[in-house]
Amino acid sequence: MRLSKKGEYAVRALVEIGFEAHLRPNSLIQISTVAERTNIPEKFLEQILLALRNGGVLKSRRGVEGGYALAKPPEEINLGEVVRLLDGPLAPIPCVSATAYEPCTCPDEESCGLRIAMKQVRDAICAILDNYKLDRLISEVQKRRASKTTAWQFDI
Amino acid sequence: MRLSKKGEYAVRALVEIGFEAHLRPNSLIQISTVAERTNIPEKFLEQILLALRNGGVLKSRRGVEGGYALAKPPEEINLGEVVRLLDGPLAPIPCVSATAYEPCTCPDEESCGLRIAMKQVRDAICAILDNYKLDRLISEVQKRRASKTTAWQFDI
DNA sequence: CGATAGTCGATCATTTCAATCGACTTTGCA
DNA sequence: TGCAAAGTCGATTGAAATGATCGACTATCG
């Protein structure tokens, strides 16, 4: 039931890019900067950001002063979308996928026990990720980062 | 976020074995029979049943009239246990796994957005699978199989 | 023109997955 | 005792996915 590195890096990078957008609206951030800050191999990250761009989540500009930015406001980007873009369907098995259904090899899909259970798992995963908007995630992150720095700031 | 074939086959086979136990208590069922009924490659199924046996979910007897049966009552077998046995941890990423934690490459685990979101996913998956007992699953299956056959039986 | 930065396709090594093979052991029964 | 049925076990295989890297190309700005 693992998320791939691509899916993992995509979310981590997106949080960083969204964070930057929050600090400096209308700015662009470079692949190399994102790679540094997130600890993601730069060349690999390149592929991932490109996929996010082609999927309409990011926009980019080439050349000097170029870089990436969110293609839409963070409240319109949800994690389900992002993970699907890089990892494919969220469903644990294809016969319970709403977005990429494929039949199973079991004798009868209607009464298949595995399917009954995995349908519930799929629904639970989708309920979380399809409703997790980037703005909410970023504010969660911000809250935690803030409580780290202020911890010693007030401790004079 | 896929379940492997092993995990898939394990649950399907277990439902079949549990079903048999319900119909004929104290009986053993052969690999070949399970393979036929569930449409699972026999030699592959062999590996899986062996793992379930070594994991304490099934018991077996060799030789003539040998076969497999549940090692404990179906209300003591949960799907989380079964899936972990064949597929490893349920968590989407190792840094949110309770049973197999491993650190991440992100700069700060505490404030990592990916981790915040995936923790929730992990909890949701575990809440479902660790509480899904085999007896409940089997009765769900039975209900659906029954409604299939009686559909025409009453339709005289 | 030249530096910067994204784009794109190809390639690669490793691991995982799904499955199969063959030899072996245990068991029950004739 | 010997044979057939059935589980056990280790090795191997082929294919695919994964994670990553390389190098050439293109757009943009000053």
Short mmCIF file of C-alpha atoms (C1' of nucleotides) in Angstrom, two decimals:
data_model
loop_
_atom_site.label_atom_id
_atom_site.label_comp_id
_atom_site.label_asym_id
_atom_site.label_seq_id
_atom_site.Cartn_x
_atom_site.Cartn_y
_atom_site.Cartn_z
CA MET A 1 0.00 0.00 0.00
CA ARG A 2 2.91 2.32 -0.65
CA LEU A 3 2.98 5.77 -2.16
CA SER A 4 5.79 6.06 -4.70
CA LYS A 5 8.69 8.48 -4.43
CA LYS A 6 7.15 10.50 -7.23
CA GLY A 7 3.94 11.00 -5.32
CA GLU A 8 5.88 11.74 -2.18
CA TYR A 9 8.16 14.30 -3.81
CA ALA A 10 5.25 15.91 -5.63
CA VAL A 11 3.46 16.77 -2.40
CA ARG A 12 6.60 17.89 -0.65
CA ALA A 13 7.58 20.13 -3.55
CA LEU A 14 4.09 21.53 -3.87
CA VAL A 15 3.99 22.52 -0.25
CA GLU A 16 7.28 24.36 -0.71
CA ILE A 17 6.08 26.13 -3.84
CA GLY A 18 2.80 27.02 -2.18
CA PHE A 19 4.66 28.32 0.83
CA GLU A 20 6.78 30.56 -1.39
CA ALA A 21 3.63 31.85 -3.10
CA HIS A 22 2.29 32.76 0.29
CA LEU A 23 5.41 34.69 1.27
CA ARG A 24 6.05 36.32 -2.09
CA PRO A 25 2.93 36.42 -4.23
CA ASN A 26 3.49 36.44 -8.01
CA SER A 27 7.06 35.22 -7.67
CA LEU A 28 8.60 32.26 -9.42
CA ILE A 29 10.77 29.65 -7.75
CA GLN A 30 13.47 27.64 -9.50
CA ILE A 31 13.77 23.86 -9.59
CA SER A 32 17.20 24.07 -8.01
CA THR A 33 15.87 26.09 -5.09
CA VAL A 34 13.01 23.68 -4.47
CA ALA A 35 15.42 20.76 -4.71
CA GLU A 36 17.73 22.29 -2.12
CA ARG A 37 15.02 23.18 0.34
CA THR A 38 13.19 19.88 0.12
CA ASN A 39 16.11 17.50 -0.21
CA ILE A 40 14.85 16.03 -3.47
CA PRO A 41 17.25 14.98 -6.27
CA GLU A 42 17.12 17.87 -8.70
CA LYS A 43 16.91 15.98 -11.96
CA PHE A 44 14.19 13.75 -10.60
CA LEU A 45 12.27 16.73 -9.30
CA GLU A 46 12.41 18.21 -12.77
CA GLN A 47 10.32 15.33 -14.12
CA ILE A 48 7.84 15.67 -11.34
CA LEU A 49 7.30 19.40 -11.66
CA LEU A 50 6.88 18.94 -15.38
CA ALA A 51 4.13 16.41 -14.80
CA LEU A 52 2.43 18.76 -12.37
CA ARG A 53 2.65 21.50 -14.93
CA ASN A 54 1.20 19.32 -17.69
CA GLY A 55 -1.53 18.35 -15.27
CA GLY A 56 -2.49 21.97 -14.76
CA VAL A 57 -1.33 22.25 -11.17
CA LEU A 58 1.75 24.34 -11.83
CA LYS A 59 2.70 26.96 -14.40
CA SER A 60 6.21 27.86 -15.49
CA ARG A 61 8.34 30.35 -17.33
CA ARG A 62 11.58 29.58 -19.08
CA GLY A 63 14.80 31.49 -19.28
CA VAL A 64 16.38 34.04 -17.01
CA GLU A 65 14.26 34.76 -13.95
CA GLY A 66 12.10 31.81 -14.90
CA GLY A 67 10.73 29.16 -12.60
CA TYR A 68 7.56 27.57 -11.29
CA ALA A 69 4.46 28.81 -9.53
CA LEU A 70 1.04 27.44 -8.70
CA ALA A 71 -1.26 27.48 -11.72
CA LYS A 72 -4.31 28.13 -9.56
CA PRO A 73 -5.09 29.28 -6.02
CA PRO A 74 -4.03 26.74 -3.37
CA GLU A 75 -7.64 26.28 -2.26
CA GLU A 76 -8.37 24.73 -5.64
CA ILE A 77 -5.57 22.16 -5.53
CA ASN A 78 -6.29 18.95 -3.68
CA LEU A 79 -3.93 16.17 -2.79
CA GLY A 80 -6.00 13.48 -4.48
CA GLU A 81 -5.49 15.19 -7.79
CA VAL A 82 -1.76 15.54 -7.20
CA VAL A 83 -1.21 11.95 -6.13
CA ARG A 84 -3.27 10.58 -9.03
CA LEU A 85 -1.24 12.65 -11.45
CA LEU A 86 2.02 11.02 -10.40
CA ASP A 87 0.99 7.71 -8.95
CA GLY A 88 -2.16 6.75 -10.78
CA PRO A 89 -5.40 5.66 -9.11
CA LEU A 90 -5.80 5.87 -5.34
CA ALA A 91 -7.76 2.60 -5.12
CA PRO A 92 -5.88 -0.39 -3.65
CA ILE A 93 -7.25 -2.66 -6.38
CA PRO A 94 -8.49 -1.73 -9.85
CA CYS A 95 -11.97 -3.26 -9.44
CA VAL A 96 -12.90 -0.64 -6.83
CA SER A 97 -11.46 2.34 -8.64
CA ALA A 98 -13.92 5.04 -9.66
CA THR A 99 -11.44 6.74 -11.97
CA ALA A 100 -9.73 3.66 -13.46
CA TYR A 101 -11.97 0.65 -13.05
CA GLU A 102 -10.77 -2.69 -14.37
CA PRO A 103 -12.38 -6.08 -13.82
CA CYS A 104 -10.89 -8.57 -11.40
CA THR A 105 -10.02 -12.25 -11.92
CA CYS A 106 -12.30 -13.37 -9.11
CA PRO A 107 -15.24 -15.64 -10.00
CA ASP A 108 -17.87 -13.11 -8.99
CA GLU A 109 -17.14 -9.48 -8.41
CA GLU A 110 -20.50 -8.77 -6.77
CA SER A 111 -19.89 -11.10 -3.87
CA CYS A 112 -16.12 -10.79 -3.63
CA GLY A 113 -14.98 -10.30 -0.04
CA LEU A 114 -11.77 -8.58 -0.98
CA ARG A 115 -13.74 -6.11 -3.04
CA ILE A 116 -16.16 -5.36 -0.23
CA ALA A 117 -13.33 -4.50 2.14
CA MET A 118 -11.18 -2.62 -0.34
CA LYS A 119 -14.09 -0.50 -1.48
CA GLN A 120 -14.25 0.91 2.02
CA VAL A 121 -10.52 1.54 2.04
CA ARG A 122 -10.71 3.33 -1.27
CA ASP A 123 -13.56 5.50 -0.08
CA ALA A 124 -11.68 6.41 3.08
CA ILE A 125 -8.52 7.35 1.20
CA CYS A 126 -10.40 9.43 -1.34
CA ALA A 127 -12.45 11.14 1.36
CA ILE A 128 -9.23 12.36 2.92
CA LEU A 129 -7.11 13.20 -0.09
CA ASP A 130 -9.77 14.60 -2.41
CA ASN A 131 -10.82 17.01 0.30
CA TYR A 132 -7.35 17.97 1.41
CA LYS A 133 -6.79 21.33 -0.22
CA LEU A 134 -3.29 22.70 -0.52
CA ASP A 135 -4.11 25.86 1.42
CA ARG A 136 -5.19 23.84 4.43
CA LEU A 137 -2.07 21.71 4.28
CA ILE A 138 0.16 24.75 4.00
CA SER A 139 -1.40 26.42 7.00
CA GLU A 140 -0.89 23.22 8.99
CA VAL A 141 2.76 23.26 8.00
CA GLN A 142 3.10 26.93 8.79
CA LYS A 143 1.62 26.43 12.22
CA ARG A 144 4.19 23.73 13.00
CA ARG A 145 7.13 25.62 11.55
CA ALA A 146 6.13 28.72 13.50
CA SER A 147 5.91 26.92 16.80
CA LYS A 148 9.46 25.70 16.23
CA THR A 149 11.06 29.11 15.70
CA THR A 150 9.09 30.96 18.34
CA ALA A 151 10.01 28.35 20.89
CA TRP A 152 13.45 29.85 21.35
CA GLN A 153 12.56 33.36 20.21
CA PHE A 154 10.51 33.88 23.31
CA ASP A 155 12.98 32.02 25.42
CA ILE A 156 15.30 34.97 25.96
CA MET B 1 -1.31 2.99 -3.52
CA ARG B 2 -1.79 -0.52 -4.79
CA LEU B 3 -2.28 -3.75 -2.91
CA SER B 4 -0.08 -6.49 -4.36
CA LYS B 5 -1.39 -9.69 -5.89
CA LYS B 6 -0.17 -11.55 -2.86
CA GLY B 7 -2.27 -9.45 -0.53
CA GLU B 8 -5.20 -9.71 -2.89
CA TYR B 9 -4.98 -13.48 -3.24
CA ALA B 10 -4.46 -13.93 0.49
CA VAL B 11 -7.76 -12.29 1.34
CA ARG B 12 -9.64 -14.05 -1.43
CA ALA B 13 -8.28 -17.43 -0.40
CA LEU B 14 -8.94 -16.80 3.25
CA VAL B 15 -12.56 -15.97 2.59
CA GLU B 16 -12.89 -19.23 0.69
CA ILE B 17 -11.24 -21.25 3.44
CA GLY B 18 -13.33 -19.52 6.06
CA PHE B 19 -16.45 -20.19 4.07
CA GLU B 20 -15.58 -23.87 3.90
CA ALA B 21 -15.00 -23.93 7.65
CA HIS B 22 -18.45 -22.50 8.10
CA LEU B 23 -20.09 -25.15 5.92
CA ARG B 24 -18.03 -28.11 7.12
CA PRO B 25 -16.46 -27.48 10.52
CA ASN B 26 -13.20 -29.33 11.22
CA SER B 27 -12.63 -30.14 7.58
CA LEU B 28 -9.48 -29.43 5.58
CA ILE B 29 -9.43 -27.92 2.13
CA GLN B 30 -6.70 -28.56 -0.45
CA ILE B 31 -4.65 -25.92 -2.22
CA SER B 32 -5.90 -27.20 -5.55
CA THR B 33 -9.52 -26.81 -4.52
CA VAL B 34 -8.98 -23.28 -3.27
CA ALA B 35 -7.10 -22.45 -6.46
CA GLU B 36 -9.96 -23.69 -8.63
CA ARG B 37 -12.69 -21.92 -6.74
CA THR B 38 -10.90 -18.61 -6.47
CA ASN B 39 -9.18 -18.50 -9.83
CA ILE B 40 -5.74 -18.10 -8.33
CA PRO B 41 -2.63 -19.72 -9.91
CA GLU B 42 -2.06 -22.84 -7.84
CA LYS B 43 1.68 -22.67 -7.38
CA PHE B 44 1.51 -19.04 -6.42
CA LEU B 45 -1.29 -19.71 -3.99
CA GLU B 46 0.91 -22.34 -2.38
CA GLN B 47 3.42 -19.66 -1.35
CA ILE B 48 0.71 -17.46 0.02
CA LEU B 49 -0.99 -20.11 2.11
CA LEU B 50 2.39 -21.10 3.47
CA ALA B 51 3.03 -17.53 4.57
CA LEU B 52 -0.37 -17.41 6.22
CA ARG B 53 0.41 -20.63 7.98
CA ASN B 54 3.79 -19.40 9.21
CA GLY B 55 2.05 -16.25 10.33
CA GLY B 56 -0.34 -18.24 12.49
CA VAL B 57 -3.46 -17.55 10.48
CA LEU B 58 -3.78 -20.99 8.92
CA LYS B 59 -2.89 -24.49 10.01
CA SER B 60 -2.19 -27.44 7.75
CA ARG B 61 -1.80 -31.17 7.54
CA ARG B 62 0.36 -32.98 5.02
CA GLY B 63 -0.26 -36.16 3.12
CA VAL B 64 -3.40 -37.95 2.06
CA GLU B 65 -6.53 -36.13 3.20
CA GLY B 66 -4.34 -33.20 4.13
CA GLY B 67 -5.03 -29.55 3.48
CA TYR B 68 -5.53 -26.19 5.13
CA ALA B 69 -7.88 -24.77 7.73
CA LEU B 70 -8.11 -21.62 9.84
CA ALA B 71 -5.71 -21.72 12.79
CA LYS B 72 -8.09 -19.69 14.97
CA PRO B 73 -11.74 -18.68 14.95
CA PRO B 74 -12.61 -16.23 12.16
CA GLU B 75 -13.57 -13.55 14.67
CA GLU B 76 -9.92 -13.44 15.74
CA ILE B 77 -8.50 -12.92 12.28
CA ASN B 78 -8.44 -9.38 10.96
CA LEU B 79 -7.60 -8.15 7.52
CA GLY B 80 -4.90 -5.78 8.70
CA GLU B 81 -2.93 -8.71 10.03
CA VAL B 82 -3.37 -10.64 6.80
CA VAL B 83 -2.38 -7.82 4.51
CA ARG B 84 0.67 -6.94 6.61
CA LEU B 85 1.77 -10.55 6.52
CA LEU B 86 1.94 -10.59 2.73
CA ASP B 87 2.37 -6.97 1.78
CA GLY B 88 4.21 -5.40 4.65
CA PRO B 89 3.17 -2.19 6.40
CA LEU B 90 -0.17 -0.55 5.63
CA ALA B 91 1.22 2.98 5.86
CA PRO B 92 1.65 4.83 2.55
CA ILE B 93 5.07 6.11 3.63
CA PRO B 94 7.47 4.61 6.17
CA CYS B 95 7.69 7.74 8.35
CA VAL B 96 4.04 7.38 9.40
CA SER B 97 4.14 3.64 10.01
CA ALA B 98 3.45 2.48 13.54
CA THR B 99 4.66 -1.04 12.87
CA ALA B 100 7.65 -0.26 10.62
CA TYR B 101 8.74 3.33 11.11
CA GLU B 102 11.66 4.64 9.14
CA PRO B 103 12.86 8.24 8.93
CA CYS B 104 12.20 10.32 5.85
CA THR B 105 14.59 12.41 3.75
CA CYS B 106 12.65 15.60 4.33
CA PRO B 107 14.40 18.45 6.18
CA ASP B 108 12.04 18.37 9.14
CA GLU B 109 9.71 15.51 9.85
CA GLU B 110 7.72 17.41 12.47
CA SER B 111 6.49 20.03 10.07
CA CYS B 112 6.37 17.94 6.89
CA GLY B 113 3.13 18.46 4.99
CA LEU B 114 3.25 15.11 3.29
CA ARG B 115 3.60 13.44 6.64
CA ILE B 116 0.65 15.32 8.13
CA ALA B 117 -1.62 14.19 5.33
CA MET B 118 -0.36 10.62 5.07
CA LYS B 119 -0.67 10.11 8.79
CA GLN B 120 -4.37 10.59 8.40
CA VAL B 121 -4.49 8.20 5.49
CA ARG B 122 -2.63 5.58 7.46
CA ASP B 123 -4.96 5.95 10.40
CA ALA B 124 -8.00 5.60 8.18
CA ILE B 125 -6.68 2.47 6.48
CA CYS B 126 -5.74 0.84 9.76
CA ALA B 127 -9.05 1.77 11.35
CA ILE B 128 -10.81 -0.18 8.62
CA LEU B 129 -8.55 -3.17 8.13
CA ASP B 130 -7.46 -3.79 11.71
CA ASN B 131 -11.11 -3.90 12.74
CA TYR B 132 -12.34 -5.96 9.82
CA LYS B 133 -12.65 -9.45 11.26
CA LEU B 134 -12.88 -12.42 8.95
CA ASP B 135 -16.23 -13.54 10.34
CA ARG B 136 -17.83 -10.23 9.46
CA LEU B 137 -16.39 -10.32 5.97
CA ILE B 138 -17.58 -13.85 5.42
CA SER B 139 -21.11 -13.04 6.49
CA GLU B 140 -21.11 -10.10 4.09
CA VAL B 141 -20.05 -12.43 1.31
CA GLN B 142 -22.62 -15.01 2.30
CA LYS B 143 -25.38 -12.42 2.25
CA ARG B 144 -24.49 -11.42 -1.29
CA ARG B 145 -24.06 -14.98 -2.56
CA ALA B 146 -27.39 -15.95 -1.05
CA SER B 147 -29.28 -13.11 -2.66
CA LYS B 148 -27.94 -14.31 -6.01
CA THR B 149 -29.23 -17.88 -5.79
CA THR B 150 -32.56 -17.15 -4.15
CA ALA B 151 -33.31 -14.57 -6.80
CA TRP B 152 -34.45 -17.25 -9.22
CA GLN B 153 -35.36 -19.85 -6.60
CA PHE B 154 -38.34 -17.81 -5.50
CA ASP B 155 -39.11 -16.75 -9.02
CA ILE B 156 -41.18 -19.85 -9.92
"C1'" DC C 1 25.19 36.92 -28.08
"C1'" DG C 2 25.41 34.54 -23.81
"C1'" DA C 3 23.75 33.18 -19.48
"C1'" DT C 4 19.87 31.22 -17.18
"C1'" DA C 5 16.35 28.04 -16.58
"C1'" DG C 6 12.70 24.97 -18.14
"C1'" DT C 7 11.75 20.87 -21.70
"C1'" DC C 8 12.21 16.45 -23.46
"C1'" DG C 9 13.64 11.88 -24.67
"C1'" DA C 10 16.58 8.23 -23.74
"C1'" DT C 11 18.91 5.27 -20.83
"C1'" DC C 12 20.20 2.71 -16.73
"C1'" DA C 13 20.57 0.01 -12.50
"C1'" DT C 14 18.02 -1.96 -9.04
"C1'" DT C 15 14.27 -3.79 -6.98
"C1'" DT C 16 9.87 -5.78 -6.80
"C1'" DC C 17 6.34 -8.58 -8.58
"C1'" DA C 18 4.15 -12.55 -10.26
"C1'" DA C 19 4.78 -16.84 -11.29
"C1'" DT C 20 6.89 -21.37 -12.12
"C1'" DC C 21 9.94 -25.55 -11.38
"C1'" DG C 22 11.65 -29.32 -9.24
"C1'" DA C 23 13.05 -31.86 -5.44
"C1'" DC C 24 11.73 -33.17 -0.85
"C1'" DT C 25 8.84 -34.67 3.25
"C1'" DT C 26 4.88 -36.21 5.62
"C1'" DT C 27 0.77 -38.95 5.91
"C1'" DG C 28 -2.74 -42.49 5.23
"C1'" DC C 29 -3.92 -46.65 3.39
"C1'" DA C 30 -3.83 -50.98 0.79
"C1'" DT D 1 6.29 -51.89 2.95
"C1'" DG D 2 5.32 -49.20 -0.82
"C1'" DC D 3 2.62 -45.97 -3.30
"C1'" DA D 4 -0.09 -41.98 -3.99
"C1'" DA D 5 -1.72 -37.70 -2.19
"C1'" DA D 6 -0.69 -33.46 -0.40
"C1'" DG D 7 1.99 -29.80 1.84
"C1'" DT D 8 7.08 -27.71 2.14
"C1'" DC D 9 10.89 -25.30 0.52
"C1'" DG D 10 14.45 -23.06 -2.14
"C1'" DA D 11 15.82 -21.49 -6.46
"C1'" DT D 12 15.01 -19.31 -10.61
"C1'" DT D 13 12.83 -16.62 -14.04
"C1'" DG D 14 10.85 -12.92 -16.91
"C1'" DA D 15 8.68 -8.76 -16.97
"C1'" DA D 16 7.57 -4.54 -15.17
"C1'" DA D 17 7.99 -0.65 -12.19
"C1'" DT D 18 10.88 2.36 -9.70
"C1'" DG D 19 14.20 5.82 -8.87
"C1'" DA D 20 17.35 8.28 -10.88
"C1'" DT D 21 20.70 10.37 -14.27
"C1'" DC D 22 22.48 12.26 -18.85
"C1'" DG D 23 22.67 15.15 -22.55
"C1'" DA D 24 20.84 17.86 -26.03
"C1'" DC D 25 17.42 21.30 -26.98
"C1'" DT D 26 14.58 25.65 -26.52
"C1'" DA D 27 12.82 29.88 -24.67
"C1'" DT D 28 13.71 34.28 -22.30
"C1'" DC D 29 15.99 38.29 -20.84
"C1'" DG D 30 19.47 41.83 -20.79
#
